[in-house]
Amino acid sequence: MKRYMPFTYKTMIPYLLLVLLTDAVIGYIAYSMLVSSRTEMAETNIRTGMQQARSNIRYQMDEIQRMSDTLFGSISFQRALQKRGTPLDIYLIMTDEIVPQIQSPLKLFGNNIRLMLYTFNDNLNIVSGDNLNEPIKRSDYYILPYQEIENKAWYREVRESERDNIWLQVDTDRELGNISHIRRLVSYSDYKTVIGYVRITAALSDLLGNFDTFPVDEGITLRLLDAGTGDLLYERGRTRSTEEIKAGSYLTLREEITGNGLVIETLIPSSYLHKDAGRMQQRIIIVCSASFIVMAAIGLLVARLSGRKMSRIVRLVHSFQEGNFQKRIRFSGNDEFVQIAEAFNVMGQNIQELISRVYVQDIRRKQAELEALQSQINPHFLYNTLSTISSLANLGEAEKVTDMVQGLSRFYRLTLNQGHAHVEVEQELRQVETYLEIQKVKYADAFQVHVRVDEEILHVPIIKVILQPFVENVFKHAWFGESISIVLVGARIGSDLELKVIDNGIGMRRETVRAIMEGKADSAGYGVRNVDERIKLRYGPSYGVTIASVYGAGTTVRILLPLEQPEMPETPEV
């Protein structure tokens, strides 16, 4: 008898080729996605750090600006600078007027700075502080004669260009990594006569803040540039020349500091972005190889089992060949293949119905969990507001009680949204605005709110009550001092929607942020976890809430949502 090769074994060749090709494609896609994800994560982390550094340097530069504004606008300080008289008179005017007004801002500023006053009044006593050629180790002040800077190039440039109220690197600032704020003082009598100059010097490392986000030991370079001239003012990390930057493979990120003419630039080498690529490649190759071996073994086993069944059909064919016409094979009717096909059709239909039932049940379960989480937010805010109303009522503030009750009514009307679980971004912002109106009854004008939301996302539907809990946390946990500023930002990031709640409050340490995100914090993390769980339940684990905070400088809460919403039946809330 002629030997033959079973058909099922012949199908193994294209099957193994297909498995090999599939493993290769999946491995390549997985590797590309992992490298891309690693690059995006590194870029996001570093960009967040740059935004925090930008906020920190801008905040502290504004504080230094306010110092010079105070001295510029103080009439008593200007009179004292122009005072002439006996040594005793000069001593008294310095101890009573000049020195206290210089020392006061130094005590309030968080970092060490140097405040230098160059005066045209040669009757005033000279006060020499620490050595200006050494790094700033403590806050100090100087009262120096005008002749100290008369022949210096930077002073002549400022005087001839009539520039004022500017930031420059002068004298030893570049060598020491410092930057100085220069302000001209004029007489209060005509506001034209120059009576002196104020120079406030600070270390750029102090202005930029925490560098933990920038792993400079792994090749990352942080630079501060002059936006107008492109001059390098400060550099942390490995020093790189212009030719090296052009020739090398670097990812360059820039953040402009508006109002100061400065730019933060970060150079990220490709070695940092792909530092785990080799290890990931090895693991993917191992997984794909194991997958190929397993699939080949399974294919061989299936081929042998199928071959046995096909052998029975072959023997039946041989019986016809031998002349045994008693046996029949019917392909139309009730033969084996038709029964298998019918069985698979029934099985497929049953599986589809089962999957459909399980899918609907899962959707309803997720919707129930969303509604449960949503219901936890409203009583939490209602309790706090009613407590405030009760306190105002006890104090006899009837008008404020009326305003808060009306605001609370508008807030819950927007929150209920006719029983729908989703609102447009514009309506979510109106809800936050209503909440802020309630808080304004309590805090008056002690807080400022800035909204920077792109118009193109205003009508994007999102799950409701995801901004208000973070704004509420600003009032409860971030406020220190007499006032606070809140910034609401919304923009499209590729195929995603990014919302931010930024404040310049007390901020949090890293361990506090970690405790909140891990669910170990108490009241401060309640609303954060609630919103994060609702987002992940609705859109998946790729979306949710992240927090970046610098203690003493403020907090940024980032909410990431998809622009295209996954389909889910809208179940009205009760």
PDB file of C-alpha atoms in Angstrom, residues 38 41-42 44-53 56 205-222 234 236-237 266 272 275 508-511 513-514 548-551:
ATOM      1  CA  ARG A  38       9.023  54.426  28.855  1.00  0.00           C
ATOM      2  CA  MET A  41       6.593  58.361  31.121  1.00  0.00           C
ATOM      3  CA  ALA A  42      10.087  59.831  31.407  1.00  0.00           C
ATOM      4  CA  THR A  44       5.898  63.370  31.482  1.00  0.00           C
ATOM      5  CA  ASN A  45       7.789  63.089  34.760  1.00  0.00           C
ATOM      6  CA  ILE A  46      10.499  65.499  33.675  1.00  0.00           C
ATOM      7  CA  ARG A  47       7.999  67.951  32.147  1.00  0.00           C
ATOM      8  CA  THR A  48       6.000  67.917  35.394  1.00  0.00           C
ATOM      9  CA  GLY A  49       9.208  68.653  37.285  1.00  0.00           C
ATOM     10  CA  MET A  50       9.984  71.490  34.875  1.00  0.00           C
ATOM     11  CA  GLN A  51       6.530  72.960  35.383  1.00  0.00           C
ATOM     12  CA  GLN A  52       7.028  72.817  39.140  1.00  0.00           C
ATOM     13  CA  ALA A  53      10.465  74.426  38.770  1.00  0.00           C
ATOM     14  CA  ASN A  56       8.780  77.863  41.932  1.00  0.00           C
ATOM     15  CA  SER A 205      19.568  76.582  42.581  1.00  0.00           C
ATOM     16  CA  ASP A 206      17.331  77.968  45.357  1.00  0.00           C
ATOM     17  CA  LEU A 207      14.958  79.620  42.872  1.00  0.00           C
ATOM     18  CA  LEU A 208      14.527  76.442  40.808  1.00  0.00           C
ATOM     19  CA  GLY A 209      13.729  74.337  43.900  1.00  0.00           C
ATOM     20  CA  ASN A 210      13.870  70.549  44.265  1.00  0.00           C
ATOM     21  CA  PHE A 211      15.978  68.635  41.700  1.00  0.00           C
ATOM     22  CA  ASP A 212      14.790  65.118  42.574  1.00  0.00           C
ATOM     23  CA  THR A 213      12.728  64.991  39.361  1.00  0.00           C
ATOM     24  CA  PHE A 214      15.877  65.534  37.289  1.00  0.00           C
ATOM     25  CA  PRO A 215      18.250  62.530  37.653  1.00  0.00           C
ATOM     26  CA  VAL A 216      21.351  64.407  36.543  1.00  0.00           C
ATOM     27  CA  ASP A 217      23.519  61.431  37.519  1.00  0.00           C
ATOM     28  CA  GLU A 218      21.945  59.551  34.582  1.00  0.00           C
ATOM     29  CA  GLY A 219      23.005  62.110  31.982  1.00  0.00           C
ATOM     30  CA  ILE A 220      20.098  64.580  32.170  1.00  0.00           C
ATOM     31  CA  THR A 221      21.113  68.261  31.992  1.00  0.00           C
ATOM     32  CA  LEU A 222      18.980  71.114  33.383  1.00  0.00           C
ATOM     33  CA  TYR A 234      22.704  78.228  34.899  1.00  0.00           C
ATOM     34  CA  ARG A 236      23.022  71.518  36.446  1.00  0.00           C
ATOM     35  CA  GLY A 237      24.292  68.133  35.360  1.00  0.00           C
ATOM     36  CA  THR A 266      16.165  70.006  29.859  1.00  0.00           C
ATOM     37  CA  TYR A 272      18.284  57.485  29.542  1.00  0.00           C
ATOM     38  CA  LYS A 275      18.128  52.410  29.371  1.00  0.00           C
ATOM     39  CA  MET A 508       2.875  68.404  50.303  1.00  0.00           C
ATOM     40  CA  ARG A 509       5.923  66.292  50.910  1.00  0.00           C
ATOM     41  CA  ARG A 510       6.505  63.260  48.734  1.00  0.00           C
ATOM     42  CA  GLU A 511       5.538  60.817  51.460  1.00  0.00           C
ATOM     43  CA  VAL A 513       1.453  62.428  48.188  1.00  0.00           C
ATOM     44  CA  ARG A 514       2.391  58.737  48.188  1.00  0.00           C
ATOM     45  CA  ALA A 548       2.817  66.674  41.789  1.00  0.00           C
ATOM     46  CA  SER A 549       3.612  68.868  44.767  1.00  0.00           C
ATOM     47  CA  VAL A 550       6.492  70.875  46.222  1.00  0.00           C
ATOM     48  CA  TYR A 551       6.274  71.532  49.930  1.00  0.00           C
TER      49      TYR A 551
END
